[in-house]
CSV table of C-alpha atoms in Angstrom, one decimal:
chain,number,residue,atom,x,y,z
A,300,MET,CA,0.0,0.0,0.0
A,301,TYR,CA,2.7,2.5,1.0
A,302,LEU,CA,4.8,1.5,-2.0
A,303,GLY,CA,1.9,2.1,-4.2
A,304,LYS,CA,1.5,5.6,-2.8
A,305,ILE,CA,5.2,6.3,-3.2
A,306,PHE,CA,5.6,5.1,-6.8
A,307,SER,CA,2.3,6.6,-8.0
A,308,THR,CA,3.1,10.1,-6.7
A,309,GLN,CA,3.9,12.5,-9.5
A,310,LEU,CA,6.3,15.4,-8.8
A,311,LEU,CA,4.7,18.6,-10.1
A,312,ASP,CA,6.5,21.9,-10.3
A,313,ASN,CA,3.9,23.8,-8.2
A,314,GLN,CA,3.5,20.9,-5.7
A,315,ILE,CA,7.0,19.6,-5.2
A,316,LYS,CA,7.1,20.4,-1.5
A,317,ASP,CA,3.8,18.8,-0.8
A,318,ASN,CA,4.7,15.8,-2.9
A,319,MET,CA,8.0,15.2,-1.2
A,320,SER,CA,6.4,15.5,2.2
A,321,PHE,CA,3.8,12.9,1.2
A,322,ILE,CA,6.6,10.5,0.0
A,323,LEU,CA,8.7,11.0,3.1
A,324,GLU,CA,5.6,10.3,5.3
A,325,ASN,CA,4.8,7.1,3.5
A,326,THR,CA,8.5,6.1,3.5
A,327,LEU,CA,8.5,6.5,7.3
A,328,HIS,CA,5.5,4.3,7.7
A,329,LEU,CA,7.1,1.7,5.4
A,330,PHE,CA,10.3,1.6,7.4
A,331,THR,CA,8.3,1.2,10.6
A,332,LEU,CA,6.5,-1.8,9.0
A,333,ILE,CA,9.7,-3.3,7.6
A,334,SER,CA,11.5,-3.2,11.0
A,335,GLY,CA,9.1,-5.8,12.3
A,336,LEU,CA,9.6,-8.2,9.4
A,337,THR,CA,11.7,-11.3,9.3
A,338,ILE,CA,12.3,-11.3,5.6
A,339,SER,CA,15.8,-11.2,4.2
A,340,PRO,CA,17.1,-8.0,2.5
A,341,GLU,CA,17.3,-9.8,-0.9
A,342,ASP,CA,13.7,-11.0,-0.7
A,343,LEU,CA,12.6,-7.6,0.4
A,344,ILE,CA,14.2,-5.9,-2.6
A,345,ASP,CA,12.7,-8.6,-4.9
A,346,SER,CA,9.3,-8.0,-3.4
A,347,VAL,CA,9.6,-4.2,-3.7
A,348,ILE,CA,10.5,-4.5,-7.4
A,349,ALA,CA,7.6,-6.9,-8.0
A,350,MET,CA,5.2,-4.4,-6.4
A,351,GLY,CA,6.6,-1.7,-8.7
A,352,VAL,CA,5.9,-3.9,-11.7
A,353,ILE,CA,2.4,-4.7,-10.5
A,354,ILE,CA,1.6,-1.0,-10.0
A,355,ASN,CA,2.7,-0.1,-13.5
A,356,LEU,CA,0.9,-2.9,-15.3
A,357,PRO,CA,-1.8,-2.0,-17.8
A,358,GLU,CA,-5.4,-1.8,-16.6
A,359,ARG,CA,-6.4,-5.2,-18.0
A,360,PHE,CA,-4.1,-6.9,-15.5
A,361,LYS,CA,-5.7,-5.2,-12.5
A,362,THR,CA,-8.3,-7.8,-11.6
A,363,THR,CA,-5.9,-10.8,-12.0
A,364,MET,CA,-3.2,-9.1,-9.8
A,365,GLU,CA,-5.7,-8.1,-7.1
A,366,VAL,CA,-6.8,-11.7,-6.8
A,367,TRP,CA,-3.2,-12.9,-6.7
A,368,LEU,CA,-2.2,-10.3,-4.0
A,369,GLY,CA,-5.2,-11.3,-2.0
A,370,LYS,CA,-4.1,-14.9,-2.1
A,371,CYS,CA,-0.6,-13.8,-1.0
A,372,LYS,CA,-2.1,-12.0,1.9
A,373,VAL,CA,-4.1,-15.0,3.0
A,374,GLU,CA,-1.1,-17.3,2.7
A,375,LYS,CA,1.1,-14.6,4.5
A,376,THR,CA,3.7,-14.6,1.7
A,377,TYR,CA,5.4,-11.8,-0.2
A,378,PRO,CA,5.1,-11.4,-4.0
A,379,SER,CA,8.3,-12.1,-5.8
A,380,LEU,CA,9.3,-11.0,-9.3
A,381,ASP,CA,9.3,-14.6,-10.6
A,382,ASP,CA,5.8,-15.3,-9.3
A,383,THR,CA,4.6,-12.0,-10.7
A,384,TRP,CA,5.9,-12.9,-14.2
A,385,GLU,CA,4.3,-16.4,-14.0
A,386,VAL,CA,0.9,-14.9,-13.2
A,387,MET,CA,1.3,-12.4,-16.1
A,388,ARG,CA,2.3,-15.2,-18.5
A,389,ASN,CA,-0.7,-17.3,-17.6
A,390,PHE,CA,-3.0,-14.3,-18.1
A,391,LEU,CA,-1.5,-13.6,-21.5
A,392,GLN,CA,-1.9,-17.2,-22.5
A,393,ARG,CA,-5.5,-17.3,-21.5
A,394,ASP,CA,-6.2,-14.0,-23.2
A,395,GLU,CA,-4.6,-15.2,-26.4
A,396,ASN,CA,-6.7,-18.4,-26.4
A,397,ASN,CA,-9.9,-16.6,-25.8
A,398,HIS,CA,-9.3,-14.3,-28.8
A,399,ASN,CA,-8.2,-17.0,-31.2
A,400,PRO,CA,-11.1,-18.1,-33.4
A,401,ASN,CA,-9.4,-21.5,-34.2
A,402,ASN,CA,-9.1,-22.3,-30.5
A,403,GLN,CA,-12.7,-21.3,-29.9
A,404,ALA,CA,-13.9,-23.6,-32.6
A,405,LEU,CA,-11.7,-26.5,-31.3
A,406,ILE,CA,-13.0,-26.0,-27.8
A,407,ALA,CA,-16.6,-26.0,-29.0
A,408,SER,CA,-16.0,-29.1,-31.1
A,409,LYS,CA,-14.5,-31.0,-28.1
A,410,THR,CA,-17.4,-29.9,-25.9
A,411,ASN,CA,-19.9,-31.2,-28.4
A,412,SER,CA,-18.0,-34.4,-28.9
A,413,ASN,CA,-17.7,-35.1,-25.2
A,414,THR,CA,-21.4,-34.3,-24.7
A,415,LYS,CA,-22.4,-36.7,-27.5
A,416,GLN,CA,-20.0,-39.4,-26.2
A,417,TYR,CA,-21.4,-39.1,-22.7
A,418,HIS,CA,-25.0,-39.5,-23.9
A,419,GLN,CA,-24.0,-42.5,-26.0
A,420,GLN,CA,-22.2,-44.2,-23.1
A,421,LYS,CA,-25.1,-43.5,-20.9
A,422,ARG,CA,-27.4,-45.4,-23.2
A,423,LYS,CA,-25.1,-48.3,-23.9
A,424,PRO,CA,-26.4,-51.7,-22.8
A,425,LYS,CA,-24.6,-53.9,-20.3
A,426,GLY,CA,-22.8,-57.0,-21.4
A,427,ASP,CA,-20.5,-58.1,-24.1
A,428,TYR,CA,-20.1,-56.2,-27.3
A,429,PRO,CA,-21.0,-55.7,-30.1
A,430,LYS,CA,-24.8,-55.9,-29.8
A,431,CYS,CA,-27.7,-53.6,-29.7
A,432,ALA,CA,-30.1,-52.8,-27.0
A,433,PRO,CA,-33.7,-51.5,-26.9
A,434,GLY,CA,-33.5,-47.9,-28.3
A,435,TRP,CA,-29.8,-48.0,-29.0
A,436,HIS,CA,-27.9,-49.1,-32.1
A,437,ASN,CA,-24.3,-50.3,-31.8
A,438,PRO,CA,-22.4,-49.1,-34.8
A,439,LEU,CA,-19.9,-52.1,-34.4
A,440,THR,CA,-22.6,-54.6,-35.3
A,441,ARG,CA,-22.9,-55.8,-38.9
A,442,HIS,CA,-26.6,-55.1,-39.5
A,443,ASP,CA,-27.9,-51.7,-40.6
A,444,LYS,CA,-29.3,-49.2,-38.2
A,445,SER,CA,-32.8,-49.5,-39.6
A,446,GLU,CA,-32.9,-53.2,-38.7
A,447,PHE,CA,-32.7,-52.7,-34.9
A,448,ASN,CA,-36.2,-51.2,-34.6
A,449,PHE,CA,-37.6,-54.6,-33.6
A,450,LEU,CA,-35.7,-54.3,-30.4
A,451,LYS,CA,-37.7,-51.3,-29.2
A,452,ARG,CA,-40.2,-52.1,-26.6
A,453,ASP,CA,-43.7,-50.8,-26.6
A,454,LYS,CA,-43.9,-48.1,-23.8
A,455,ASN,CA,-47.7,-48.3,-23.7
A,456,LYS,CA,-47.7,-52.0,-23.1
A,457,LYS,CA,-48.5,-52.7,-19.4
A,458,ARG,CA,-47.3,-55.8,-17.7
A,459,SER,CA,-49.5,-57.5,-15.2
A,460,GLN,CA,-46.6,-58.2,-12.8
A,461,LYS,CA,-42.9,-57.9,-12.6
A,462,PRO,CA,-41.3,-60.8,-14.4
A,463,ILE,CA,-38.7,-63.0,-12.8
A,464,LYS,CA,-35.4,-62.7,-14.7
A,465,SER,CA,-33.4,-65.8,-15.8
A,466,LEU,CA,-30.0,-65.3,-17.6
A,467,ILE,CA,-29.9,-68.8,-19.1
A,468,ALA,CA,-33.1,-69.9,-20.8
A,469,SER,CA,-34.3,-71.1,-24.2
A,470,THR,CA,-37.3,-72.7,-25.8
A,471,ASN,CA,-35.5,-75.5,-27.6
A,472,LYS,CA,-35.8,-79.2,-26.6
A,473,PRO,CA,-35.4,-79.4,-22.8
A,474,ASN,CA,-32.5,-81.2,-21.1
A,475,TYR,CA,-33.9,-82.9,-18.0
A,476,ASN,CA,-30.6,-84.0,-16.4
A,477,SER,CA,-28.4,-80.9,-16.8
A,478,ILE,CA,-28.7,-78.2,-14.1
A,479,ILE,CA,-27.0,-74.8,-14.1
A,480,LEU,CA,-26.2,-72.6,-11.1
A,481,ASP,CA,-27.4,-69.2,-12.2
A,482,LEU,CA,-26.2,-66.1,-10.5
A,483,GLY,CA,-28.8,-63.9,-12.2
A,484,ALA,CA,-31.9,-66.0,-11.5
A,485,THR,CA,-34.2,-64.8,-8.7
A,486,THR,CA,-35.6,-68.3,-8.1
A,487,SER,CA,-35.0,-71.9,-9.1
A,488,MET,CA,-36.8,-73.2,-12.2
A,489,PHE,CA,-37.1,-76.8,-13.6
A,490,ASN,CA,-38.5,-78.3,-16.7
A,491,ASN,CA,-39.3,-81.8,-15.4
A,492,PRO,CA,-42.5,-82.1,-13.3
A,493,LYS,CA,-41.5,-85.5,-12.0
A,494,ILE,CA,-38.9,-84.1,-9.6
A,495,PHE,CA,-41.4,-82.1,-7.7
A,496,THR,CA,-42.4,-83.7,-4.4
A,497,LYS,CA,-45.0,-81.0,-3.7
A,498,ILE,CA,-46.6,-79.0,-6.4
A,499,SER,CA,-49.4,-76.5,-6.9
A,500,LYS,CA,-50.8,-74.4,-9.7
A,501,LEU,CA,-49.4,-71.0,-10.5
A,502,THR,CA,-49.2,-68.5,-13.4
A,503,GLN,CA,-46.0,-66.6,-13.4
A,504,THR,CA,-44.2,-64.6,-16.1
A,505,ILE,CA,-40.6,-65.5,-16.8
A,506,GLU,CA,-38.3,-63.1,-18.8
A,507,LEU,CA,-35.7,-64.9,-20.9
A,508,ALA,CA,-32.2,-63.6,-21.7
A,509,ASP,CA,-33.3,-62.5,-25.2
A,510,GLY,CA,-36.1,-60.3,-23.7
A,511,SER,CA,-39.0,-62.7,-24.6
A,512,THR,CA,-41.3,-64.2,-21.9
A,513,ILE,CA,-42.7,-67.6,-21.1
A,514,LEU,CA,-45.1,-68.8,-18.4
A,515,ALA,CA,-44.4,-70.9,-15.3
A,516,SER,CA,-47.4,-73.3,-14.8
A,517,ARG,CA,-46.5,-74.8,-11.3
A,518,THR,CA,-44.7,-74.1,-8.1
A,519,GLY,CA,-43.5,-76.4,-5.4
A,520,THR,CA,-40.7,-78.3,-3.6
A,521,VAL,CA,-38.0,-80.1,-5.5
A,522,ARG,CA,-35.7,-82.9,-4.3
A,523,ILE,CA,-32.6,-83.6,-6.4
A,524,LYS,CA,-30.7,-86.8,-5.9
A,525,LEU,CA,-26.9,-86.3,-6.2
A,526,SER,CA,-24.2,-88.9,-5.9
A,527,HIS,CA,-23.7,-88.3,-2.2
A,528,CYS,CA,-26.8,-86.5,-0.9
A,529,PHE,CA,-30.3,-85.1,-1.6
A,530,LEU,CA,-30.8,-81.5,-2.4
A,531,ASP,CA,-34.2,-80.0,-1.3
A,532,LEU,CA,-35.3,-76.7,-2.7
A,533,SER,CA,-38.6,-74.9,-1.9
A,534,ASP,CA,-40.6,-72.3,-3.9
A,535,CYS,CA,-39.4,-73.6,-7.2
A,536,LEU,CA,-41.1,-72.9,-10.6
A,537,LEU,CA,-42.0,-75.4,-13.3
A,538,VAL,CA,-41.2,-74.1,-16.8
A,539,GLU,CA,-41.6,-77.0,-19.2
A,540,ASN,CA,-40.0,-75.2,-22.1
A,541,LEU,CA,-36.8,-74.3,-20.3
A,542,LEU,CA,-33.7,-75.7,-21.9
A,543,TYR,CA,-31.8,-76.3,-18.7
A,544,ASN,CA,-32.9,-76.7,-15.1
A,545,ILE,CA,-31.8,-73.6,-13.3
A,546,ILE,CA,-31.0,-73.3,-9.6
A,547,SER,CA,-30.6,-69.8,-8.2
A,548,LEU,CA,-27.2,-69.7,-6.6
A,549,GLY,CA,-28.4,-67.2,-4.0
A,550,GLN,CA,-31.1,-69.7,-2.9
A,551,ILE,CA,-28.6,-72.4,-1.8
A,552,LEU,CA,-25.6,-70.3,-0.7
A,553,LYS,CA,-25.4,-69.9,3.1
A,554,PRO,CA,-22.9,-68.0,5.3
A,555,ASN,CA,-19.4,-69.6,5.1
A,556,TYR,CA,-20.2,-71.7,2.0
A,557,LYS,CA,-17.3,-71.9,-0.5
A,558,LEU,CA,-17.5,-72.0,-4.3
A,559,THR,CA,-14.2,-73.0,-5.7
A,560,SER,CA,-13.0,-73.8,-9.2
A,561,TYR,CA,-10.0,-75.6,-10.6
A,562,LYS,CA,-8.3,-74.3,-13.8
A,563,ASN,CA,-11.7,-72.8,-14.8
A,564,LYS,CA,-12.8,-76.4,-15.8
A,565,THR,CA,-14.5,-77.8,-12.6
A,566,PHE,CA,-16.1,-76.3,-9.5
A,567,GLN,CA,-17.1,-77.5,-6.1
A,568,LEU,CA,-19.7,-76.1,-3.6
A,569,LEU,CA,-18.6,-76.8,0.0
A,570,ASP,CA,-20.5,-76.1,3.2
A,571,GLN,CA,-19.0,-74.5,6.3
A,572,ASN,CA,-17.5,-77.8,7.4
A,573,SER,CA,-15.9,-78.3,3.9
A,574,ASN,CA,-18.4,-81.1,3.1
A,575,LEU,CA,-19.1,-81.4,-0.7
A,576,ILE,CA,-22.6,-80.3,-1.7
A,577,ILE,CA,-22.3,-79.9,-5.5
A,578,LYS,CA,-19.6,-80.8,-8.0
A,579,GLY,CA,-19.7,-80.0,-11.7
A,580,SER,CA,-18.0,-78.4,-14.7
A,581,PHE,CA,-17.4,-74.8,-15.6
A,582,GLU,CA,-18.5,-74.4,-19.2
A,583,CYS,CA,-18.8,-71.0,-21.1
A,584,GLY,CA,-19.0,-69.1,-17.8
A,585,ASN,CA,-21.7,-71.3,-16.4
A,586,PHE,CA,-21.6,-73.7,-13.4
A,587,GLU,CA,-23.2,-76.9,-14.7
A,588,PHE,CA,-23.7,-80.3,-13.1
A,589,ASN,CA,-25.9,-83.4,-13.8
A,590,THR,CA,-28.3,-85.3,-11.6
A,591,GLU,CA,-27.6,-88.9,-10.6
A,592,ASN,CA,-30.1,-90.4,-13.1
A,593,LYS,CA,-33.7,-90.0,-14.3
A,594,ARG,CA,-35.0,-93.0,-12.3
A,595,ALA,CA,-33.7,-91.5,-9.1
A,596,LEU,CA,-35.7,-88.4,-9.7
A,597,THR,CA,-38.9,-90.2,-10.5
A,598,THR,CA,-38.9,-92.3,-7.3
A,599,VAL,CA,-38.7,-89.4,-5.0
A,600,SER,CA,-42.4,-89.1,-4.5
A,601,HIS,CA,-42.6,-92.9,-3.7
A,602,SER,CA,-39.8,-92.4,-1.2
A,603,ASN,CA,-41.8,-89.7,0.5
A,604,GLN,CA,-44.8,-92.0,0.7
A,605,SER,CA,-42.7,-94.8,2.2
A,606,LEU,CA,-41.3,-92.3,4.9
A,607,THR,CA,-44.9,-91.3,5.8
A,608,LEU,CA,-45.9,-95.0,6.2
A,609,ASN,CA,-42.8,-95.6,8.3
A,610,GLN,CA,-43.6,-92.8,10.7
A,611,ALA,CA,-47.3,-93.7,10.9
A,612,THR,CA,-46.7,-97.3,11.8
A,613,GLY,CA,-44.0,-96.8,14.5
A,614,HIS,CA,-40.8,-96.9,12.4
A,615,PRO,CA,-40.6,-100.5,11.2
A,616,SER,CA,-37.8,-101.6,8.9
A,617,PRO,CA,-38.4,-101.5,5.1
A,618,GLU,CA,-38.7,-105.3,5.0
A,619,TYR,CA,-41.6,-105.4,7.6
A,620,LEU,CA,-43.1,-102.3,6.0
A,621,LYS,CA,-43.4,-104.3,2.7
A,622,LYS,CA,-45.1,-107.2,4.6
A,623,MET,CA,-47.5,-104.7,6.3
A,624,PHE,CA,-48.4,-103.0,3.0
A,625,PRO,CA,-47.9,-105.5,0.2
A,626,LYS,CA,-49.7,-103.4,-2.4
A,627,ALA,CA,-47.7,-100.3,-1.7
A,628,ASN,CA,-44.6,-99.4,-3.7
A,629,VAL,CA,-42.1,-99.2,-0.8
A,630,GLN,CA,-38.9,-97.5,-1.7
A,631,SER,CA,-35.8,-96.8,0.3
A,632,PHE,CA,-36.1,-93.8,2.5
A,633,LEU,CA,-34.1,-91.8,5.0
A,634,CYS,CA,-35.6,-91.5,8.5
A,635,ASN,CA,-33.6,-89.6,11.1
A,636,SER,CA,-35.5,-91.2,14.0
A,637,CYS,CA,-34.6,-94.7,12.8
A,638,ASN,CA,-30.9,-93.8,12.4
A,639,LEU,CA,-30.8,-92.3,15.9
A,640,CYS,CA,-32.4,-95.5,17.4
A,641,LYS,CA,-29.9,-97.7,15.6
A,642,ILE,CA,-27.0,-95.8,17.1
A,643,THR,CA,-28.3,-95.6,20.7
A,644,LYS,CA,-30.6,-98.7,21.1
A,645,CYS,CA,-29.9,-101.6,23.6
A,646,PRO,CA,-30.6,-105.3,23.0
A,647,PHE,CA,-34.2,-106.4,23.8
A,648,LYS,CA,-34.9,-108.7,26.7
A,649,ARG,CA,-35.7,-112.3,26.0
A,650,SER,CA,-39.0,-112.1,27.7
A,651,PHE,CA,-41.4,-109.3,28.7
A,652,PRO,CA,-43.7,-109.3,31.7
A,653,LEU,CA,-47.4,-109.6,30.8
A,654,PRO,CA,-49.7,-106.9,32.1
A,655,GLN,CA,-51.7,-108.0,35.2
């Protein structure tokens, strides 16, 4: 401030005395201020020269220099000549770019290109490329842009209910033995009604991977026989046109379960005790495994009937159960109560006292 007053004072012939008094007064204030500073003499001279340059700059530099001096005041630093020249050079560069028509056209072109690219990326579909999505044509595809209109959905079409999504589905000839663990399915779906132990009528819309829909006609409980155990699943859907049986991976995964793969060829699903639950192959990004056989699947309902008879008649052995119900189709079954008794039972006595 004092330097500004000193350097901006003009010595006029008729006011030399007053002008010199004014300069001496401001110089005294400046010396008083400098005496309390810790800046070195070299830096002080550099700062004084920088202030002289700033004061004598053209009017168009005024706003930029005021902002920079305000920043120096906040940071408690002194303006140097090098910093002053750096600020001036940046200002001149910006001013030149703003007045150059070619640069303005380039900036406008980049802005429009970035805006267009942003909107295109925002509308791009998820998944592998190249492919089109409803309302968006991928230029990398081989077909013409006019051919993708069939992908557009009818916005006025109302759906009665939210469809259940399945990532792996088809309407070709069903495969009854192959089962795929699907990360994208919200529920398990099967194409064979014979593996349902409990079943009831239902009408549910299923959305396939290609965007089309089919109907599920039944819902119920499924028991799948594997080589080492049975797998029971509830709230499953019957979709007879489904190419593969689909099990929702989220439906069978529990805390501390492990899904491991070996060289991206085979996989194993283990429980919290490292017991094997499912073992299969890793094909084309899908976890696929096969059931034990068709016959094992068709006898599940008979096995349930045998278990019911066993529990209702006091848990006899399968041999005695066949003698008690000769017309019933008694199949092998798994009864937890019978297994517990076999482990803990004691020998029977040779004779029993008759009731009095």
